[in-house]
């Protein structure tokens, strides 16, 4: 598909659109681009949806000229894209993209028909020491190699067949845009946590039981689902990217949820 760009004043957000029908916008997380949804898009298009995966600021084909790279900024970009393409939309967010989806749903209920939160970061974890360790980890010259090693560990059970090519492309992109990525890594998810109670949209939470971003992934998933009165799918053995590690498990409930949210009435 051809990449399109949404002008946001300070820079452009890259996205693409496939299919026809009700709108689904896909927000990736930190350190990856929209191709992390490469197994999600075909399933949604085949089910009759118009699907728009986007790149976060400073990631993929999006610009690195922005002043901010946090959850509220990503939420504003997602809402601007929904307005540009024509919503309302189901927002699917992975990792910090989930935090952005929560903020967007709280800000503009009329634009967000529902949310799917995959491996969601909607609150901070680990405290000040973890934050300091993350900043040290991402310093050059060892930062790109350290992130690559960590990224591999986020697929604990089964890597996709195209993982080697995908990883090389992600690594090359991150090296070019490392400063923007490092600024994204400093993001606090407190703004998302503070808006959980304001979300009325129906929500589906998807979490891998081996997501190493959390000491107790299932417990974190239950917290998020409880806070949002959401449906919950736990993917046994999956890490931080269950939609890429086990698409055959994630796609059916995701598509079913999209149908209920976007085609009711």
mmCIF file of C-alpha atoms in Angstrom:
data_model
loop_
_atom_site.group_PDB
_atom_site.id
_atom_site.type_symbol
_atom_site.label_atom_id
_atom_site.label_comp_id
_atom_site.label_asym_id
_atom_site.label_seq_id
_atom_site.Cartn_x
_atom_site.Cartn_y
_atom_site.Cartn_z
ATOM 1 C CA UNK A 1 0.000 0.000 0.000
ATOM 2 C CA UNK A 2 1.031 3.596 -0.591
ATOM 3 C CA UNK A 3 2.041 5.585 2.469
ATOM 4 C CA UNK A 4 0.048 8.743 3.124
ATOM 5 C CA UNK A 5 0.980 11.567 5.459
ATOM 6 C CA UNK A 6 -1.131 13.612 7.864
ATOM 7 C CA UNK A 7 0.259 17.103 8.460
ATOM 8 C CA UNK A 8 0.230 17.902 12.189
ATOM 9 C CA UNK A 9 1.935 21.288 11.993
ATOM 10 C CA UNK A 10 5.185 20.293 13.697
ATOM 11 C CA UNK A 11 5.588 17.301 11.424
ATOM 12 C CA UNK A 12 3.797 14.533 9.553
ATOM 13 C CA UNK A 13 2.305 11.243 10.700
ATOM 14 C CA UNK A 14 2.621 8.327 8.275
ATOM 15 C CA UNK A 15 -0.316 6.018 7.730
ATOM 16 C CA UNK A 16 -1.978 3.854 5.118
ATOM 17 C CA UNK A 17 -5.549 2.803 4.451
ATOM 18 C CA UNK A 18 -6.748 -0.579 3.243
ATOM 19 C CA UNK A 19 -10.237 -1.930 2.705
ATOM 20 C CA UNK A 20 -13.712 -0.455 2.853
ATOM 21 C CA UNK A 21 -16.271 -0.177 5.609
ATOM 22 C CA UNK A 22 -16.253 1.061 9.213
ATOM 23 C CA UNK A 23 -12.919 2.505 10.326
ATOM 24 C CA UNK A 24 -10.316 0.761 12.488
ATOM 25 C CA UNK A 25 -7.177 2.748 13.397
ATOM 26 C CA UNK A 26 -4.130 0.777 14.584
ATOM 27 C CA UNK A 27 -1.609 2.431 16.931
ATOM 28 C CA UNK A 28 1.723 0.647 17.474
ATOM 29 C CA UNK A 29 3.906 0.968 20.536
ATOM 30 C CA UNK A 30 7.339 2.363 21.196
ATOM 31 C CA UNK A 31 10.216 1.016 19.112
ATOM 32 C CA UNK A 32 8.170 -0.491 16.272
ATOM 33 C CA UNK A 33 6.268 0.829 13.283
ATOM 34 C CA UNK A 34 2.849 0.029 11.869
ATOM 35 C CA UNK A 35 4.129 -3.215 10.331
ATOM 36 C CA UNK A 36 3.755 -4.805 13.765
ATOM 37 C CA UNK A 37 0.111 -5.152 12.664
ATOM 38 C CA UNK A 38 1.008 -6.918 9.400
ATOM 39 C CA UNK A 39 -0.974 -10.015 10.448
ATOM 40 C CA UNK A 40 -3.876 -7.997 11.856
ATOM 41 C CA UNK A 41 -4.664 -5.817 8.845
ATOM 42 C CA UNK A 42 -5.575 -8.630 6.393
ATOM 43 C CA UNK A 43 -7.992 -10.210 8.879
ATOM 44 C CA UNK A 44 -9.813 -6.922 9.472
ATOM 45 C CA UNK A 45 -9.928 -6.034 5.766
ATOM 46 C CA UNK A 46 -11.306 -9.483 4.925
ATOM 47 C CA UNK A 47 -14.001 -8.946 7.567
ATOM 48 C CA UNK A 48 -15.192 -5.770 5.828
ATOM 49 C CA UNK A 49 -13.379 -2.966 7.645
ATOM 50 C CA UNK A 50 -11.415 0.059 6.470
ATOM 51 C CA UNK A 51 -8.116 -0.278 8.301
ATOM 52 C CA UNK A 52 -5.618 2.525 8.933
ATOM 53 C CA UNK A 53 -2.347 1.522 10.620
ATOM 54 C CA UNK A 54 -0.286 4.569 11.584
ATOM 55 C CA UNK A 55 3.280 5.240 12.746
ATOM 56 C CA UNK A 56 3.930 7.021 16.026
ATOM 57 C CA UNK A 57 5.863 10.275 16.043
ATOM 58 C CA UNK A 58 9.546 9.622 15.394
ATOM 59 C CA UNK A 59 8.887 6.036 14.276
ATOM 60 C CA UNK A 60 8.595 4.342 10.903
ATOM 61 C CA UNK A 61 7.931 6.932 8.215
ATOM 62 C CA UNK A 62 6.642 9.624 10.593
ATOM 63 C CA UNK A 63 8.739 12.738 11.165
ATOM 64 C CA UNK A 64 11.139 13.406 14.027
ATOM 65 C CA UNK A 65 10.424 17.144 14.187
ATOM 66 C CA UNK A 66 7.868 17.098 17.015
ATOM 67 C CA UNK A 67 8.264 18.719 20.425
ATOM 68 C CA UNK A 68 6.542 15.862 22.280
ATOM 69 C CA UNK A 69 6.412 12.077 21.821
ATOM 70 C CA UNK A 70 4.167 10.967 24.687
ATOM 71 C CA UNK A 71 0.778 9.291 25.106
ATOM 72 C CA UNK A 72 -1.299 12.501 24.892
ATOM 73 C CA UNK A 73 0.512 13.469 21.695
ATOM 74 C CA UNK A 74 -0.174 10.057 20.147
ATOM 75 C CA UNK A 75 -3.821 10.351 21.219
ATOM 76 C CA UNK A 76 -4.130 13.710 19.479
ATOM 77 C CA UNK A 77 -2.598 12.240 16.307
ATOM 78 C CA UNK A 78 -5.006 9.303 16.357
ATOM 79 C CA UNK A 79 -8.010 11.584 16.758
ATOM 80 C CA UNK A 80 -6.760 13.839 13.968
ATOM 81 C CA UNK A 81 -6.441 10.798 11.718
ATOM 82 C CA UNK A 82 -9.967 9.649 12.564
ATOM 83 C CA UNK A 83 -11.264 13.114 11.666
ATOM 84 C CA UNK A 84 -9.221 13.148 8.456
ATOM 85 C CA UNK A 85 -10.338 9.730 7.218
ATOM 86 C CA UNK A 86 -13.850 9.853 8.606
ATOM 87 C CA UNK A 87 -14.934 8.131 11.794
ATOM 88 C CA UNK A 88 -16.013 7.160 14.330
ATOM 89 C CA UNK A 89 -13.372 4.476 14.668
ATOM 90 C CA UNK A 90 -12.343 1.486 16.691
ATOM 91 C CA UNK A 91 -8.893 2.297 18.101
ATOM 92 C CA UNK A 92 -6.527 -0.655 18.483
ATOM 93 C CA UNK A 93 -3.464 0.227 20.554
ATOM 94 C CA UNK A 94 -0.448 -1.876 21.482
ATOM 95 C CA UNK A 95 1.817 -0.972 24.427
ATOM 96 C CA UNK A 96 1.946 2.847 24.717
ATOM 97 C CA UNK A 97 -0.479 2.947 21.789
ATOM 98 C CA UNK A 98 -3.006 1.494 24.237
ATOM 99 C CA UNK A 99 -2.410 4.416 26.591
ATOM 100 C CA UNK A 100 -2.991 6.780 23.683
ATOM 101 C CA UNK A 101 -6.226 4.979 22.787
ATOM 102 C CA UNK A 102 -7.484 5.378 26.376
ATOM 103 C CA UNK A 103 -6.779 9.107 26.334
ATOM 104 C CA UNK A 104 -8.406 9.534 22.923
ATOM 105 C CA UNK A 105 -11.542 7.659 24.026
ATOM 106 C CA UNK A 106 -11.793 9.811 27.142
ATOM 107 C CA UNK A 107 -11.265 13.053 25.234
ATOM 108 C CA UNK A 108 -13.613 12.438 22.304
ATOM 109 C CA UNK A 109 -16.223 9.737 22.965
ATOM 110 C CA UNK A 110 -18.052 10.633 19.761
ATOM 111 C CA UNK A 111 -14.955 9.807 17.677
ATOM 112 C CA UNK A 112 -14.073 6.512 19.367
ATOM 113 C CA UNK A 113 -16.595 3.691 19.050
ATOM 114 C CA UNK A 114 -14.433 1.302 21.055
ATOM 115 C CA UNK A 115 -10.895 0.354 21.975
ATOM 116 C CA UNK A 116 -8.770 -2.778 21.815
ATOM 117 C CA UNK A 117 -5.768 -2.623 24.157
ATOM 118 C CA UNK A 118 -2.998 -5.143 23.404
ATOM 119 C CA UNK A 119 -0.173 -5.531 25.923
ATOM 120 C CA UNK A 120 -1.420 -2.234 27.355
ATOM 121 C CA UNK A 121 0.726 0.341 29.093
ATOM 122 C CA UNK A 122 -1.901 2.507 30.786
ATOM 123 C CA UNK A 123 0.034 3.157 33.999
ATOM 124 C CA UNK A 124 3.674 3.284 35.032
ATOM 125 C CA UNK A 125 5.457 0.341 36.588
ATOM 126 C CA UNK A 126 8.828 -0.144 38.258
ATOM 127 C CA UNK A 127 9.385 3.223 39.923
ATOM 128 C CA UNK A 128 12.324 5.623 39.703
ATOM 129 C CA UNK A 129 15.022 2.930 39.605
ATOM 130 C CA UNK A 130 13.468 1.242 36.572
ATOM 131 C CA UNK A 131 13.218 4.614 34.847
ATOM 132 C CA UNK A 132 16.908 5.325 35.467
ATOM 133 C CA UNK A 133 17.877 1.867 34.202
ATOM 134 C CA UNK A 134 15.843 2.359 31.025
ATOM 135 C CA UNK A 135 17.503 5.696 30.327
ATOM 136 C CA UNK A 136 20.960 4.182 30.849
ATOM 137 C CA UNK A 137 20.085 1.214 28.635
ATOM 138 C CA UNK A 138 19.109 3.483 25.750
ATOM 139 C CA UNK A 139 22.229 5.640 25.772
ATOM 140 C CA UNK A 140 24.500 5.375 22.765
ATOM 141 C CA UNK A 141 26.657 3.592 21.731
ATOM 142 C CA UNK A 142 25.147 0.433 23.207
ATOM 143 C CA UNK A 143 21.516 1.559 23.049
ATOM 144 C CA UNK A 144 20.484 0.118 19.651
ATOM 145 C CA UNK A 145 22.038 -3.279 20.397
ATOM 146 C CA UNK A 146 20.475 -3.367 23.869
ATOM 147 C CA UNK A 147 17.052 -2.549 22.478
ATOM 148 C CA UNK A 148 17.410 -5.194 19.748
ATOM 149 C CA UNK A 149 18.167 -7.839 22.362
ATOM 150 C CA UNK A 150 15.231 -6.749 24.492
ATOM 151 C CA UNK A 151 12.900 -6.679 21.476
ATOM 152 C CA UNK A 152 13.739 -10.302 20.650
ATOM 153 C CA UNK A 153 12.819 -11.299 24.193
ATOM 154 C CA UNK A 154 9.315 -9.902 23.709
ATOM 155 C CA UNK A 155 8.521 -12.916 21.486
ATOM 156 C CA UNK A 156 9.143 -15.612 24.120
ATOM 157 C CA UNK A 157 7.447 -18.596 22.488
ATOM 158 C CA UNK A 158 7.210 -18.210 18.716
ATOM 159 C CA UNK A 159 8.657 -15.624 16.357
ATOM 160 C CA UNK A 160 6.919 -14.988 13.029
ATOM 161 C CA UNK A 161 8.488 -16.562 9.945
ATOM 162 C CA UNK A 162 9.511 -13.123 8.653
ATOM 163 C CA UNK A 163 10.959 -11.997 12.006
ATOM 164 C CA UNK A 164 14.581 -11.691 10.841
ATOM 165 C CA UNK A 165 13.664 -9.313 8.007
ATOM 166 C CA UNK A 166 11.249 -7.428 10.242
ATOM 167 C CA UNK A 167 13.878 -7.028 12.960
ATOM 168 C CA UNK A 168 16.506 -5.757 10.510
ATOM 169 C CA UNK A 169 14.119 -3.165 9.140
ATOM 170 C CA UNK A 170 13.070 -2.024 12.623
ATOM 171 C CA UNK A 171 16.708 -1.771 13.675
ATOM 172 C CA UNK A 172 17.685 0.328 10.660
ATOM 173 C CA UNK A 173 14.768 2.679 11.261
ATOM 174 C CA UNK A 174 15.595 3.084 14.957
ATOM 175 C CA UNK A 175 19.236 3.877 14.254
ATOM 176 C CA UNK A 176 18.146 6.706 11.961
ATOM 177 C CA UNK A 177 15.633 8.046 14.480
ATOM 178 C CA UNK A 178 17.306 7.173 17.769
ATOM 179 C CA UNK A 179 16.905 10.580 19.434
ATOM 180 C CA UNK A 180 13.145 10.565 18.893
ATOM 181 C CA UNK A 181 12.937 6.986 20.132
ATOM 182 C CA UNK A 182 14.927 7.800 23.271
ATOM 183 C CA UNK A 183 12.588 10.707 23.990
ATOM 184 C CA UNK A 184 9.601 8.406 23.528
ATOM 185 C CA UNK A 185 11.145 5.991 26.040
ATOM 186 C CA UNK A 186 10.875 8.675 28.746
ATOM 187 C CA UNK A 187 7.082 8.701 28.439
ATOM 188 C CA UNK A 188 5.036 8.560 31.627
ATOM 189 C CA UNK A 189 1.733 6.734 31.329
ATOM 190 C CA UNK A 190 0.156 8.619 34.222
ATOM 191 C CA UNK A 191 -2.002 10.681 31.801
ATOM 192 C CA UNK A 192 -3.570 7.434 30.561
ATOM 193 C CA UNK A 193 -4.073 6.085 34.092
ATOM 194 C CA UNK A 194 -5.774 9.325 35.088
ATOM 195 C CA UNK A 195 -8.324 8.990 32.268
ATOM 196 C CA UNK A 196 -9.318 5.347 32.774
ATOM 197 C CA UNK A 197 -12.433 6.305 34.721
ATOM 198 C CA UNK A 198 -13.519 8.639 31.906
ATOM 199 C CA UNK A 199 -13.691 5.951 29.210
ATOM 200 C CA UNK A 200 -17.209 4.807 28.385
ATOM 201 C CA UNK A 201 -16.424 3.059 25.101
ATOM 202 C CA UNK A 202 -16.570 -0.746 24.999
ATOM 203 C CA UNK A 203 -13.098 -2.218 25.368
ATOM 204 C CA UNK A 204 -11.279 -5.474 24.734
ATOM 205 C CA UNK A 205 -7.992 -6.141 26.573
ATOM 206 C CA UNK A 206 -5.534 -8.651 25.086
ATOM 207 C CA UNK A 207 -2.454 -9.697 27.073
ATOM 208 C CA UNK A 208 0.206 -12.362 26.613
ATOM 209 C CA UNK A 209 0.829 -14.429 29.717
ATOM 210 C CA UNK A 210 4.604 -14.126 29.164
ATOM 211 C CA UNK A 211 4.705 -10.366 28.547
ATOM 212 C CA UNK A 212 7.942 -9.501 30.351
ATOM 213 C CA UNK A 213 7.040 -5.812 30.556
ATOM 214 C CA UNK A 214 5.046 -6.772 33.674
ATOM 215 C CA UNK A 215 6.013 -8.968 36.639
ATOM 216 C CA UNK A 216 2.445 -10.339 36.618
ATOM 217 C CA UNK A 217 1.008 -9.915 33.108
ATOM 218 C CA UNK A 218 -2.298 -11.619 33.895
ATOM 219 C CA UNK A 219 -2.720 -9.490 37.006
ATOM 220 C CA UNK A 220 -2.033 -6.302 35.051
ATOM 221 C CA UNK A 221 -4.496 -7.365 32.360
ATOM 222 C CA UNK A 222 -7.171 -7.960 34.976
ATOM 223 C CA UNK A 223 -6.500 -4.538 36.500
ATOM 224 C CA UNK A 224 -6.924 -2.817 33.120
ATOM 225 C CA UNK A 225 -10.007 -4.861 32.230
ATOM 226 C CA UNK A 226 -11.559 -4.154 35.621
ATOM 227 C CA UNK A 227 -10.882 -0.415 35.409
ATOM 228 C CA UNK A 228 -12.537 -0.245 31.977
ATOM 229 C CA UNK A 229 -15.258 -2.904 32.481
ATOM 230 C CA UNK A 230 -13.634 -4.598 29.502
ATOM 231 C CA UNK A 231 -13.619 -8.023 27.922
ATOM 232 C CA UNK A 232 -10.352 -9.889 28.474
ATOM 233 C CA UNK A 233 -8.382 -12.331 26.340
ATOM 234 C CA UNK A 234 -5.232 -13.879 27.837
ATOM 235 C CA UNK A 235 -2.967 -15.460 25.212
ATOM 236 C CA UNK A 236 -1.056 -18.335 26.762
ATOM 237 C CA UNK A 237 2.687 -18.162 26.094
ATOM 238 C CA UNK A 238 2.584 -14.864 24.196
ATOM 239 C CA UNK A 239 4.802 -11.890 24.927
ATOM 240 C CA UNK A 240 4.287 -8.188 24.265
ATOM 241 C CA UNK A 241 3.077 -8.639 20.673
ATOM 242 C CA UNK A 242 0.457 -11.409 20.787
ATOM 243 C CA UNK A 243 -1.138 -10.147 17.559
ATOM 244 C CA UNK A 244 2.125 -10.968 15.725
ATOM 245 C CA UNK A 245 3.202 -13.989 17.765
ATOM 246 C CA UNK A 246 -0.189 -15.744 17.751
ATOM 247 C CA UNK A 247 -2.374 -13.991 15.136
ATOM 248 C CA UNK A 248 -4.533 -17.089 14.741
ATOM 249 C CA UNK A 249 -5.563 -16.706 18.403
ATOM 250 C CA UNK A 250 -5.871 -12.905 18.551
ATOM 251 C CA UNK A 251 -7.556 -12.162 15.227
ATOM 252 C CA UNK A 252 -10.866 -14.016 15.783
ATOM 253 C CA UNK A 253 -11.862 -12.231 19.038
ATOM 254 C CA UNK A 254 -10.546 -8.924 17.674
ATOM 255 C CA UNK A 255 -12.635 -9.212 14.501
ATOM 256 C CA UNK A 256 -15.691 -10.344 16.477
ATOM 257 C CA UNK A 257 -15.312 -7.377 18.834
ATOM 258 C CA UNK A 258 -14.942 -4.963 15.886
ATOM 259 C CA UNK A 259 -18.136 -6.314 14.356
ATOM 260 C CA UNK A 260 -20.066 -5.837 17.589
ATOM 261 C CA UNK A 261 -18.759 -2.326 18.160
ATOM 262 C CA UNK A 262 -18.821 -0.929 14.636
ATOM 263 C CA UNK A 263 -21.791 -2.619 13.007
ATOM 264 C CA UNK A 264 -24.371 -2.670 15.781
ATOM 265 C CA UNK A 265 -27.698 -1.164 14.840
#
